[in-house]
mmCIF file of C-alpha atoms in Angstrom:
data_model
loop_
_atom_site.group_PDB
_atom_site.id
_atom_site.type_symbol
_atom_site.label_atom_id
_atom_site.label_comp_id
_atom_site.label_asym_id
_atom_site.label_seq_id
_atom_site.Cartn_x
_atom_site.Cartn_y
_atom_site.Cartn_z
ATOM 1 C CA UNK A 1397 0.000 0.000 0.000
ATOM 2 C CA UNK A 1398 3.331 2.362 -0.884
ATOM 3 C CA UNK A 1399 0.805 4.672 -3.043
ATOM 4 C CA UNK A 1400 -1.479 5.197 0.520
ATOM 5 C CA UNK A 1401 -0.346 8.811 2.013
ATOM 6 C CA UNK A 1402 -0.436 10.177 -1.592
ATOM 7 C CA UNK A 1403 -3.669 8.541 -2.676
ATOM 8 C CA UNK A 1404 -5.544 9.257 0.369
ATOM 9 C CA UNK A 1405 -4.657 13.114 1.182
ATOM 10 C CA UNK A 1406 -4.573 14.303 -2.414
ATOM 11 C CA UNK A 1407 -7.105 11.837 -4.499
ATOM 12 C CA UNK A 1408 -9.129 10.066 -1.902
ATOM 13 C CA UNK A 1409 -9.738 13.791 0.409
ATOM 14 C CA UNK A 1410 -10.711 15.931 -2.871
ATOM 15 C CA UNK A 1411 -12.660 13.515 -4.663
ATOM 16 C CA UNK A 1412 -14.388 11.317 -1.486
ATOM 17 C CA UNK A 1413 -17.932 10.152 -2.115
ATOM 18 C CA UNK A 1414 -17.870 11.372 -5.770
ATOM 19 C CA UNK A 1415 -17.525 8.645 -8.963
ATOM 20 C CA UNK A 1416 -13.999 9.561 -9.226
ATOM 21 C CA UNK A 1417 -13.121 7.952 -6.346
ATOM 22 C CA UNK A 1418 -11.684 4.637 -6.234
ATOM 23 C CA UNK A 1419 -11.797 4.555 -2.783
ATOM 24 C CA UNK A 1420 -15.387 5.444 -2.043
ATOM 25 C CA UNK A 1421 -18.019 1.713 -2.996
ATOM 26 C CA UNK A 1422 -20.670 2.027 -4.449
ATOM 27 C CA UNK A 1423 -24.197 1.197 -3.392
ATOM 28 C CA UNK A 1424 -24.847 -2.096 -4.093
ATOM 29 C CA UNK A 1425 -21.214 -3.104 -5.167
ATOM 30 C CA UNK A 1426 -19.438 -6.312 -3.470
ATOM 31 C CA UNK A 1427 -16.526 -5.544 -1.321
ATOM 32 C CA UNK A 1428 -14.671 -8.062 -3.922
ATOM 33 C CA UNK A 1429 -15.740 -5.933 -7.007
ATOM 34 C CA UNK A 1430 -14.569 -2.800 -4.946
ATOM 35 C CA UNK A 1431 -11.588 -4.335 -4.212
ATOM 36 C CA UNK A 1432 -10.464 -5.292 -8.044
ATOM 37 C CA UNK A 1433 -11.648 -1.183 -8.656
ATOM 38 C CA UNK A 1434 -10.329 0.455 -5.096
ATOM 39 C CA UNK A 1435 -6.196 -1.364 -4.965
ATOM 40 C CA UNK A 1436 -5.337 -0.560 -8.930
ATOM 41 C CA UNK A 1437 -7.819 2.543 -9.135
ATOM 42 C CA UNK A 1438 -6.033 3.913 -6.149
ATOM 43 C CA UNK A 1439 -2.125 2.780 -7.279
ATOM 44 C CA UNK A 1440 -2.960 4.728 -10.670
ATOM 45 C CA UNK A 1441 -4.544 7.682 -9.147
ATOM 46 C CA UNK A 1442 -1.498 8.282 -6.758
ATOM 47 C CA UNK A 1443 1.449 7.353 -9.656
ATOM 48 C CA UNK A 1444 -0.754 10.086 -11.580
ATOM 49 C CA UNK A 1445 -0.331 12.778 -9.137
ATOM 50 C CA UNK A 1446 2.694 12.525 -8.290
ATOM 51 C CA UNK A 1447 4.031 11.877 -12.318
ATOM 52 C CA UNK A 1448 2.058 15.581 -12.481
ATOM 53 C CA UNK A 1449 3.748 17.078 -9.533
ATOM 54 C CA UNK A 1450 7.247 15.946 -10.261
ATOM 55 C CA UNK A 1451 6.332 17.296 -14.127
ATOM 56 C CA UNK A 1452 6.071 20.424 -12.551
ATOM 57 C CA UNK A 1453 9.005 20.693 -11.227
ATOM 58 C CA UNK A 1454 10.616 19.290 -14.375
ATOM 59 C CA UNK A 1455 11.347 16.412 -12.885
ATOM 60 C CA UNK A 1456 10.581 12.418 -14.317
ATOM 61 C CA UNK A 1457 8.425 10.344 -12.198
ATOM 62 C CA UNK A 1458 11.040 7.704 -11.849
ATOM 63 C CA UNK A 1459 13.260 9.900 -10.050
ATOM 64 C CA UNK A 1460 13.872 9.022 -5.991
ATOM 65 C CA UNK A 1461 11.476 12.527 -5.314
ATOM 66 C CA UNK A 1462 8.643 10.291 -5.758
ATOM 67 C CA UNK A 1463 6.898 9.537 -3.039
ATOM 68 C CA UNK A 1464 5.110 6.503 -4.203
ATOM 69 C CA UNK A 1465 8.682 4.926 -5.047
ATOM 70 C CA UNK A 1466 9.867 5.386 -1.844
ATOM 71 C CA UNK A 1467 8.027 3.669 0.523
ATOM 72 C CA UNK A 1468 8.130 0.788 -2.396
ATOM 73 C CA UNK A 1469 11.772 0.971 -2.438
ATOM 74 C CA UNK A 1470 11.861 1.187 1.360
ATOM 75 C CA UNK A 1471 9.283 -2.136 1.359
ATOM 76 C CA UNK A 1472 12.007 -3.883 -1.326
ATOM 77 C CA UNK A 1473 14.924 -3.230 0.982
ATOM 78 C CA UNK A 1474 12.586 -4.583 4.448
ATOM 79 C CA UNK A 1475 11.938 -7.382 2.279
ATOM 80 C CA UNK A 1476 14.876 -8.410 1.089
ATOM 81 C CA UNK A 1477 16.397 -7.810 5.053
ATOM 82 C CA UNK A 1478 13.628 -9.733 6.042
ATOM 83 C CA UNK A 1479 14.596 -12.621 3.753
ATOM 84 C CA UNK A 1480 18.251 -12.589 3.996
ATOM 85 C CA UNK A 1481 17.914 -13.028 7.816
ATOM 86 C CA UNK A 1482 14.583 -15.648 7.799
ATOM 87 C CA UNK A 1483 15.658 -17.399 4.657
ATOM 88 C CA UNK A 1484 12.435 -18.204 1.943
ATOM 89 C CA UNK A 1485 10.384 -19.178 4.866
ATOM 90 C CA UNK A 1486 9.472 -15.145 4.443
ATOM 91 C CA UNK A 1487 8.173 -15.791 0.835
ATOM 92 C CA UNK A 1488 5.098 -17.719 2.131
ATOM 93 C CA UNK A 1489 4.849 -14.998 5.576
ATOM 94 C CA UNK A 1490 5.174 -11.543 3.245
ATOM 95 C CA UNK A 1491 3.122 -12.329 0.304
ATOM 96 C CA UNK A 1492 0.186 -13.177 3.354
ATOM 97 C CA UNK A 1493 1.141 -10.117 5.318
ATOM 98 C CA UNK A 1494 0.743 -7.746 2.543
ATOM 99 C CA UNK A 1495 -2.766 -9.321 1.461
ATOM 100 C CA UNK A 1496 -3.524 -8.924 4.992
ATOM 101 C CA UNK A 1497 -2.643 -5.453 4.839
ATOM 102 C CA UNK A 1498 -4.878 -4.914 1.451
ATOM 103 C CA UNK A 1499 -7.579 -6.386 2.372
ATOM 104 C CA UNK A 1500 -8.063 -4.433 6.089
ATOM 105 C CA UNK A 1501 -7.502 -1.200 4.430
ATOM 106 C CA UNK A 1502 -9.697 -1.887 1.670
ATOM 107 C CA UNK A 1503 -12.455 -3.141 3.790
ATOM 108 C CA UNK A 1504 -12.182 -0.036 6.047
ATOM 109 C CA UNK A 1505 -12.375 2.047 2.795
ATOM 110 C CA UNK A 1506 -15.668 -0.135 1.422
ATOM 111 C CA UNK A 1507 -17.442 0.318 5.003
ATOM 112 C CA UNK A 1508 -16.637 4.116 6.133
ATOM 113 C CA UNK A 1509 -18.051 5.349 2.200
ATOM 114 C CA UNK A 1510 -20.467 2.789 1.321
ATOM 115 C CA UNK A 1511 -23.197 4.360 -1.367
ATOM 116 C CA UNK A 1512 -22.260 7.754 0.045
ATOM 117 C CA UNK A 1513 -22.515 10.354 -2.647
ATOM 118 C CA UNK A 1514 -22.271 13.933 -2.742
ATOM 119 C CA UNK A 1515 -24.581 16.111 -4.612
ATOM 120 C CA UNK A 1516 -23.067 17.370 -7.991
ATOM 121 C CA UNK A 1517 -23.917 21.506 -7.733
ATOM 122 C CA UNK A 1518 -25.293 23.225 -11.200
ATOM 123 C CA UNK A 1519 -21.597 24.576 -11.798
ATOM 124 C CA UNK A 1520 -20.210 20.959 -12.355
ATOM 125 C CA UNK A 1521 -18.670 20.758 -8.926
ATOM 126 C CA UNK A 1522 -19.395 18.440 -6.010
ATOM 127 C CA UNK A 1523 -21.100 19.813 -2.346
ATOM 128 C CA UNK A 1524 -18.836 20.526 0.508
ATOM 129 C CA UNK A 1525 -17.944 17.467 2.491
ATOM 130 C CA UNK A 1526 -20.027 16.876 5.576
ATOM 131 C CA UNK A 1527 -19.955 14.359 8.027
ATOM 132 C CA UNK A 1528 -22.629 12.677 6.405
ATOM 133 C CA UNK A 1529 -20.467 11.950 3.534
ATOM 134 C CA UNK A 1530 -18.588 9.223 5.619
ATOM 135 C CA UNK A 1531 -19.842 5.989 8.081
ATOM 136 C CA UNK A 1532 -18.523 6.096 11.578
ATOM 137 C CA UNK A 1533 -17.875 2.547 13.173
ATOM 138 C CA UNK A 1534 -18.105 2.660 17.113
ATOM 139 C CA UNK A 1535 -16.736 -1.133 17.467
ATOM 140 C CA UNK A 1536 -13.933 -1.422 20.333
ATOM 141 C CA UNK A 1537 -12.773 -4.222 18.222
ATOM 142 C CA UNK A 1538 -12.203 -2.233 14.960
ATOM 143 C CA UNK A 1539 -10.983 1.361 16.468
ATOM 144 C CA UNK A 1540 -8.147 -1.183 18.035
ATOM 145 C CA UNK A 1541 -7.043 -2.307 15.071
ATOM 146 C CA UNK A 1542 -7.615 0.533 12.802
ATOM 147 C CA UNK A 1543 -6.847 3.478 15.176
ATOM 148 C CA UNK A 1544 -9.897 4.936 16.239
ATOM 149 C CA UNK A 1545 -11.577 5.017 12.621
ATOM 150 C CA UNK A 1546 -14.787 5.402 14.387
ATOM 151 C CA UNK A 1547 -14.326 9.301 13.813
ATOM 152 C CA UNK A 1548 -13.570 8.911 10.338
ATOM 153 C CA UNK A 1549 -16.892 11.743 9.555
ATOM 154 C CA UNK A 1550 -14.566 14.354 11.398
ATOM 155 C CA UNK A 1551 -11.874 13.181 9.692
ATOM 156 C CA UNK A 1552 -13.394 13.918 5.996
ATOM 157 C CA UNK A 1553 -15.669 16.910 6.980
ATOM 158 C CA UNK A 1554 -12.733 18.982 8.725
ATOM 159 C CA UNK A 1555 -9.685 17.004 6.911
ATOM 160 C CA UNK A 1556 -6.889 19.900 8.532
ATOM 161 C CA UNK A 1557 -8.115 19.458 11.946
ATOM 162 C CA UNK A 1558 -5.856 16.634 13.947
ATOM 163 C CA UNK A 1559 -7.443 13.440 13.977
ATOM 164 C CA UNK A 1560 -9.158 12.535 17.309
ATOM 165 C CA UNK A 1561 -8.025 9.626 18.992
#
């Protein structure tokens, strides 16, 4: 999930219960068909910003200043730590620990915007964000593991305000 921090605060925070985002399921859609649109829809939407930010600074997008390649070269280098010291026992444990990881961000994503839409305004552009826009989960279980995603409406409606934990 390298593309994450770039995906979520630039794509996924402008475009949040609109069509064009990946991240936001729609009604009636299967967490697995989100899932095949959210992980690739998301990858492509963060290489895409930052290929136009590092264009704007005349820079290519393969250069180290991207910050979806770091935190994938930063995995690669874990990885390969990870198996030098374990041996290949770690190519059955990553390969499960990353689908792990997938699949609990992805399902967070599919519950906290599912078949939320904003209206689209007369001038083309989408209504302000409100905490209606967003589900709020109250489970002990799930604000354990995810962090306290149970404020997630706050987190969308007022996106610069710290996140309440």
């Amino acid at each position: 999930y390298d593309h994450f921090f770039i995906e979520h605060n630039k794509g996924h925070h402008r475009d949040v219960a609109t069509p064009m985002d990946p991240a936001t399921s729609r009604m009636g859609e299967s967490i697995y068909s989100f899932s095949l649109r959210e992980i690739p829809g998301a990858f492509k939407r963060a290489w895409d910003l930052e290929e136009q930010r590092l264009s704007r600074c005349g820079k290519s997008v393969w250069s180290l200043e991207n910050e979806v390649l770091q935190p994938m070269i930063l995995t690669a280098v874990l990885y390969a730590g990870l198996l030098a010291f374990f041996g290949p026992l770690m190519l059955i444990f990553l390969p499960i620990q990353m689908a792990f990881g997938w699949w609990q961000l992805t399902s967070a994503n599919y519950i906290e915007h599912y078949g939320l839409l904003r209206e689209k305004m007369s001038d083309g552009r989408y209504e302000r964000q409100q905490p209606h826009h967003s589900w709020n989960s109250n489970h002990i279980m799930s604000n354990l593991i995810l962090f306290h995603l149970q404020r997630h409406s706050d987190h969308h409606a007022h996106p610069t305000r710290s996140y309440q934990s």
